[in-house]
Short mmCIF file of C-alpha atoms and ligand atoms in Angstrom, two decimals:
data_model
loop_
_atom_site.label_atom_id
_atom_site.label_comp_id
_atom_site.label_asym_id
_atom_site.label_seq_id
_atom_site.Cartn_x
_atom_site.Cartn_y
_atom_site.Cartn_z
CA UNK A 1 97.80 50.70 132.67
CA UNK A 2 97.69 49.93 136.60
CA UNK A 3 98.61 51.83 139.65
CA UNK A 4 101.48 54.21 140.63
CA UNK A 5 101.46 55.94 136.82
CA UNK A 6 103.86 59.22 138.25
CA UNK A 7 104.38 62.39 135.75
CA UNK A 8 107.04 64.59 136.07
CA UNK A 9 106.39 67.82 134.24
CA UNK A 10 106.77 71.82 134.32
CA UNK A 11 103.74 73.76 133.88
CA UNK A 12 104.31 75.32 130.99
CA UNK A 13 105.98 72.74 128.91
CA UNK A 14 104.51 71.75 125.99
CA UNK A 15 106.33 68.06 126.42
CA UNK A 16 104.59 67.18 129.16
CA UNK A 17 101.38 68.55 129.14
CA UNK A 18 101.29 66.30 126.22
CA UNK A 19 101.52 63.54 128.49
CA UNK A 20 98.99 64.67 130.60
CA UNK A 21 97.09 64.82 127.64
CA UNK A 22 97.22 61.67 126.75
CA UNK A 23 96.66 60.56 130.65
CA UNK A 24 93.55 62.35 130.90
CA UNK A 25 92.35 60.97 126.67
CA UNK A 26 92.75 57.27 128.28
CA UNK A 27 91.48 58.05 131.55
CA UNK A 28 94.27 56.93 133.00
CA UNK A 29 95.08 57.92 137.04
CA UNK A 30 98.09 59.47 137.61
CA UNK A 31 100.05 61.83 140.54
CA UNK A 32 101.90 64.80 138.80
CA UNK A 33 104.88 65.72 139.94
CA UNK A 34 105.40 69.48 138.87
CA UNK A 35 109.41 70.44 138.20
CA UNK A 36 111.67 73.33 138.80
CA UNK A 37 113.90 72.93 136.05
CA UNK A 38 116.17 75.22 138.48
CA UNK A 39 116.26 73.19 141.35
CA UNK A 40 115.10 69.94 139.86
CA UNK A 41 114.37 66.76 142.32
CA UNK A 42 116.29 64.16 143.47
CA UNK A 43 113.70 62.08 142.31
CA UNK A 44 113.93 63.61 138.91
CA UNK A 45 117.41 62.72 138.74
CA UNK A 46 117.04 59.22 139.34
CA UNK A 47 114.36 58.58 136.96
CA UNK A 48 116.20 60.50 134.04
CA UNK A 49 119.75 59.84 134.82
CA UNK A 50 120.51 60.49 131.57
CA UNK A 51 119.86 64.13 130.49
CA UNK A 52 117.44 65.20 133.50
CA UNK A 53 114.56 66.53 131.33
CA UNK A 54 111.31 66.45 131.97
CA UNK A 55 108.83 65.20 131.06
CA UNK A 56 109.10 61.57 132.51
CA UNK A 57 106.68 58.97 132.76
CA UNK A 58 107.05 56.49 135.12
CA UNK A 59 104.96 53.11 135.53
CA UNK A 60 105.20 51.00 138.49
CA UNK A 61 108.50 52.54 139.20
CA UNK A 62 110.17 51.96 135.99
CA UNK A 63 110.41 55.57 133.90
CA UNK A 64 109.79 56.66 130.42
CA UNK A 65 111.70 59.29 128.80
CA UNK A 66 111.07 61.79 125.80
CA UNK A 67 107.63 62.35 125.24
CA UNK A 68 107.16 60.55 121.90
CA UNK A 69 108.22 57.70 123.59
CA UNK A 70 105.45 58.10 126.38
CA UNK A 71 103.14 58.89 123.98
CA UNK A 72 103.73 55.49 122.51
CA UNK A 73 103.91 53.81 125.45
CA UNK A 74 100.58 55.25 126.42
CA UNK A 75 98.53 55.39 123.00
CA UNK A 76 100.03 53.30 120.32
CA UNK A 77 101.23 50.48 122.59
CA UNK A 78 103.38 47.85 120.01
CA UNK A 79 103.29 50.80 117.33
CA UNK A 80 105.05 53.34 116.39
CA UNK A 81 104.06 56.69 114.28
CA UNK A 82 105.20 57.06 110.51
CA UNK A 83 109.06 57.99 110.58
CA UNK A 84 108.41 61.02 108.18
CA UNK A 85 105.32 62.44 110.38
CA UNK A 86 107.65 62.22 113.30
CA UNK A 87 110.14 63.81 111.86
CA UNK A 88 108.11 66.84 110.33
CA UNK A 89 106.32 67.16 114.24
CA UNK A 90 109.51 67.59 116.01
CA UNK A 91 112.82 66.65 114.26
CA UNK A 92 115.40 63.66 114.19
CA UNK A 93 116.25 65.39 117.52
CA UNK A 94 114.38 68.20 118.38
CA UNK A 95 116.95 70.42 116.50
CA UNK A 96 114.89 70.60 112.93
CA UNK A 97 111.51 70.59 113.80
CA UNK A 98 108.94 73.29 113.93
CA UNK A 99 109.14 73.78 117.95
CA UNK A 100 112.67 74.36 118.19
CA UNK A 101 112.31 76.56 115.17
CA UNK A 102 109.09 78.48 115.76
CA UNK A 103 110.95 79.59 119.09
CA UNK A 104 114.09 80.60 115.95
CA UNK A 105 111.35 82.39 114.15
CA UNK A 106 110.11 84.34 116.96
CA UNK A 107 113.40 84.81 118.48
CA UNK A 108 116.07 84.15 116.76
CA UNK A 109 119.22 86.73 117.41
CA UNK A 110 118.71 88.74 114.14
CA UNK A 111 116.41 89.09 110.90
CA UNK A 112 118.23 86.86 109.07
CA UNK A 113 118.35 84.03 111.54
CA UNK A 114 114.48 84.90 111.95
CA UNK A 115 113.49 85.00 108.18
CA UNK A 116 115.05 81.72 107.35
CA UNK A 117 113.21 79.68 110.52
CA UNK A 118 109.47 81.40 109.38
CA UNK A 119 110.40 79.83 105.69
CA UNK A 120 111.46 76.30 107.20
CA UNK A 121 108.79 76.39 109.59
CA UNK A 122 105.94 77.41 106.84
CA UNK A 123 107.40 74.73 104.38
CA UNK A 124 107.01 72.08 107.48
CA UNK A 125 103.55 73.30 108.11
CA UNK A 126 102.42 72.91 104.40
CA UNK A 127 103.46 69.05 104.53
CA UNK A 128 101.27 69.07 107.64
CA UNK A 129 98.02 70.80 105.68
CA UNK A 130 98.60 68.54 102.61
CA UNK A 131 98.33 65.41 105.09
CA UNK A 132 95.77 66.49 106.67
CA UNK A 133 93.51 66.97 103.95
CA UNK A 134 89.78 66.70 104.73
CA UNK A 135 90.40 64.73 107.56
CA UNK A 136 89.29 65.94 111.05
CA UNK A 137 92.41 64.99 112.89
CA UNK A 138 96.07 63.02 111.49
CA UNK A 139 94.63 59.79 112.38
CA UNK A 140 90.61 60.24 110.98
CA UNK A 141 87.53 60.99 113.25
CA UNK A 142 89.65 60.66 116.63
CA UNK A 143 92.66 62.24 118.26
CA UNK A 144 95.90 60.34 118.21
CA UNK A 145 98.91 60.41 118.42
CA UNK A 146 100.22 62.88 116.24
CA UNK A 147 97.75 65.08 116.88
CA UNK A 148 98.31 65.35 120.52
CA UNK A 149 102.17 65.81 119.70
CA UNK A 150 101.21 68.60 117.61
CA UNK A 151 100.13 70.41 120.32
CA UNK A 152 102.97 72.73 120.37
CA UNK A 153 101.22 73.97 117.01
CA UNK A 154 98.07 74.04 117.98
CA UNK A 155 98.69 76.18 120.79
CA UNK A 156 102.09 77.29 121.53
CA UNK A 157 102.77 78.51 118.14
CA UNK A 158 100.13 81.65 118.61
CA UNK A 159 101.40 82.09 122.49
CA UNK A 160 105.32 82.18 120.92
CA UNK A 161 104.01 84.71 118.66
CA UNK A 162 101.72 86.84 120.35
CA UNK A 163 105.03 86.91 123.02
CA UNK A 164 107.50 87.77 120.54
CA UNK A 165 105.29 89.74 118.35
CA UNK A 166 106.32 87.68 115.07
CA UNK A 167 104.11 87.60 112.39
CA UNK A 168 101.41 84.89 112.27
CA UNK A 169 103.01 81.62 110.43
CA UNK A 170 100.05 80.02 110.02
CA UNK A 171 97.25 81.92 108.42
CA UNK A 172 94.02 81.06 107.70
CA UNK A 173 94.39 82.06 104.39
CA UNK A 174 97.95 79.80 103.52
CA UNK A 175 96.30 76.92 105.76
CA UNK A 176 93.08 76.73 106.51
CA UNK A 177 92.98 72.76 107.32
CA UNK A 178 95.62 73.14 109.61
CA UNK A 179 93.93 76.16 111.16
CA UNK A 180 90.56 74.23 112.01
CA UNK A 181 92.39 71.49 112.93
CA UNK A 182 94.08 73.72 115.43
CA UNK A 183 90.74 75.34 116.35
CA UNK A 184 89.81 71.77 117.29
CA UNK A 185 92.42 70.44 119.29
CA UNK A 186 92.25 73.40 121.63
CA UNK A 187 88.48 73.39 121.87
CA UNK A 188 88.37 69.69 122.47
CA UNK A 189 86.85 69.21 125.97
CA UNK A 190 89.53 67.29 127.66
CA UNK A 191 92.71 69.12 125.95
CA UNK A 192 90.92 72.63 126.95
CA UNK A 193 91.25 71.92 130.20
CA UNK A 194 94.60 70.54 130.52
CA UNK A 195 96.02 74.00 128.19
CA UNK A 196 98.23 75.87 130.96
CA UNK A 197 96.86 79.46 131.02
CA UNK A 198 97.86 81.52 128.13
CA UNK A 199 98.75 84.79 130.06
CA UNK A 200 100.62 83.40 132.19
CA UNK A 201 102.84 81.65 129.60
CA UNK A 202 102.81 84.85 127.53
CA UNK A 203 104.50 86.63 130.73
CA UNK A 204 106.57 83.67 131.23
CA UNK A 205 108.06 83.73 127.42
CA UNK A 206 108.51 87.40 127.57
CA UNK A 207 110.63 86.88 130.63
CA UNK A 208 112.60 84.24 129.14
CA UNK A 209 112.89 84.61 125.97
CA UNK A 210 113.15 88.42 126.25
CA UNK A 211 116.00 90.37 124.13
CA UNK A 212 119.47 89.12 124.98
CA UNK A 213 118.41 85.55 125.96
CA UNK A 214 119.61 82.53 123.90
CA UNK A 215 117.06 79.97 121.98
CA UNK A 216 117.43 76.72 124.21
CA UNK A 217 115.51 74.19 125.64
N1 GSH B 301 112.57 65.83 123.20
C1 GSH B 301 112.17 65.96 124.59
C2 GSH B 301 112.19 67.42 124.96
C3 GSH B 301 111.97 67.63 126.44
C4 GSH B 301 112.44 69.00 126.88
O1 GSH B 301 112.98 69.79 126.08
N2 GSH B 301 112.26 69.29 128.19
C5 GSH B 301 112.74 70.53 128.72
C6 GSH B 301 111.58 71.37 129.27
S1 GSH B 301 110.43 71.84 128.02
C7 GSH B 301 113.64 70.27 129.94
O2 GSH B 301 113.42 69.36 130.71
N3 GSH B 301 114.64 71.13 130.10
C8 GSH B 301 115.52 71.09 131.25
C9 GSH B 301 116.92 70.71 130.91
O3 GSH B 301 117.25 70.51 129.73
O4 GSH B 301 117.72 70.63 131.84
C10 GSH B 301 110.78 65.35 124.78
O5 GSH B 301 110.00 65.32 123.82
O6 GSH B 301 110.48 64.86 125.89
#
């Protein structure tokens, strides 16, 4: 990619930071823009006219939305992941997927509502450890795309629960591959350092997600 690659992201958002992932992986230059999803930027606005989320990628002035999309854009250019991988990372819409529902599962209004999203999510994450297999990461000796989209496993999944104070959903002992594969990704050189801080998103979940609040975006 050439010049003027912007990012517009919010610190703590597992979306974008998988952008800036994938930035830093190609060694592509970029300026990041950092978001208040409050009080979000006219500049925002014009590059996501159409549902003003972050994060957006934007490439010699023309923008990217929805991070799958920028991942593709930036690591699979003229390819796209497997449908049913896609699916299991993050949903037909971000409504069925484990993020969405790990956040159910840690904070979902009552037992019930809980119980049922720490079943989906563990049935998700043992199609995840059965495709995995012996392999070191989804796509073989190197990290791609699925594995930087599975961030939000990798690492928000134990900052959700430690949070919320759920019980683990991914053991060692129900999925170990997944569990080194996780120890991986977050000890990776590059991904390390581009991991917000986890105490500050463990205060920042606790204030909004505390008791009371609603599941959203
Ligand atoms: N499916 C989207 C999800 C992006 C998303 O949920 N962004 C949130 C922050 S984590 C956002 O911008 N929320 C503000 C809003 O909805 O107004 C993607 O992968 O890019």
């Amino acid at each position: 990619m050439a010049e003027e690659v912007l990012l517009f992201g919010t610190w703590v958002s597992p979306f974008s930071r998988r952008i800036e992932l994938a930035l830093k992986l190609k060694g592509v230059q970029y300026k990041y823009v950092e978001e208040d999803l409050n009080n979000k930027s006219p500049a925002l606005l014009q590059y996501n006219p159409v549902n003003k989320k972050i994060p957006v990628l934007v490439h010699n002035g023309k923008s990217v939305v929805e991070s799958q999309s920028s991942l593709n854009t930036l690591m699979r250019p003229g390819r796209t992941i497997p449908y049913y991988l896609k699916i299991l990372i993050e949903g037909p819409s971000h409504v069925f997927g484990p993020s969405l529902l790990m956040r159910r599962a840690c904070w979902g209004a009552d037992q019930k509502e809980r119980e049922k999203a720490v079943e989906e999510v563990k049935e998700q994450l043992q199609f995840l450890e059965d495709e995995l297999n012996e392999k070191r990461f989804f796509g073989g000796e190197k990290i791609g795309f699925v594995d930087i989209v599975g961030n939000i496993i990798a690492f928000w999944f134990g900052v959700y629960e430690e949070a919320s104070g759920a019980d683990q959903v991914m053991p060692k002992e129900k999925f170990p591959k997944l569990c080194k594969w996780a120890n991986e990704i977050v000890s990776h050189s590059v991904i390390k350092e581009s991991l917000p801080p986890r105490d500050k998103m463990i205060a920042y979940y606790r204030k909004v997600f505390g008791p009371g609040t609603s599941v959203i975006d």
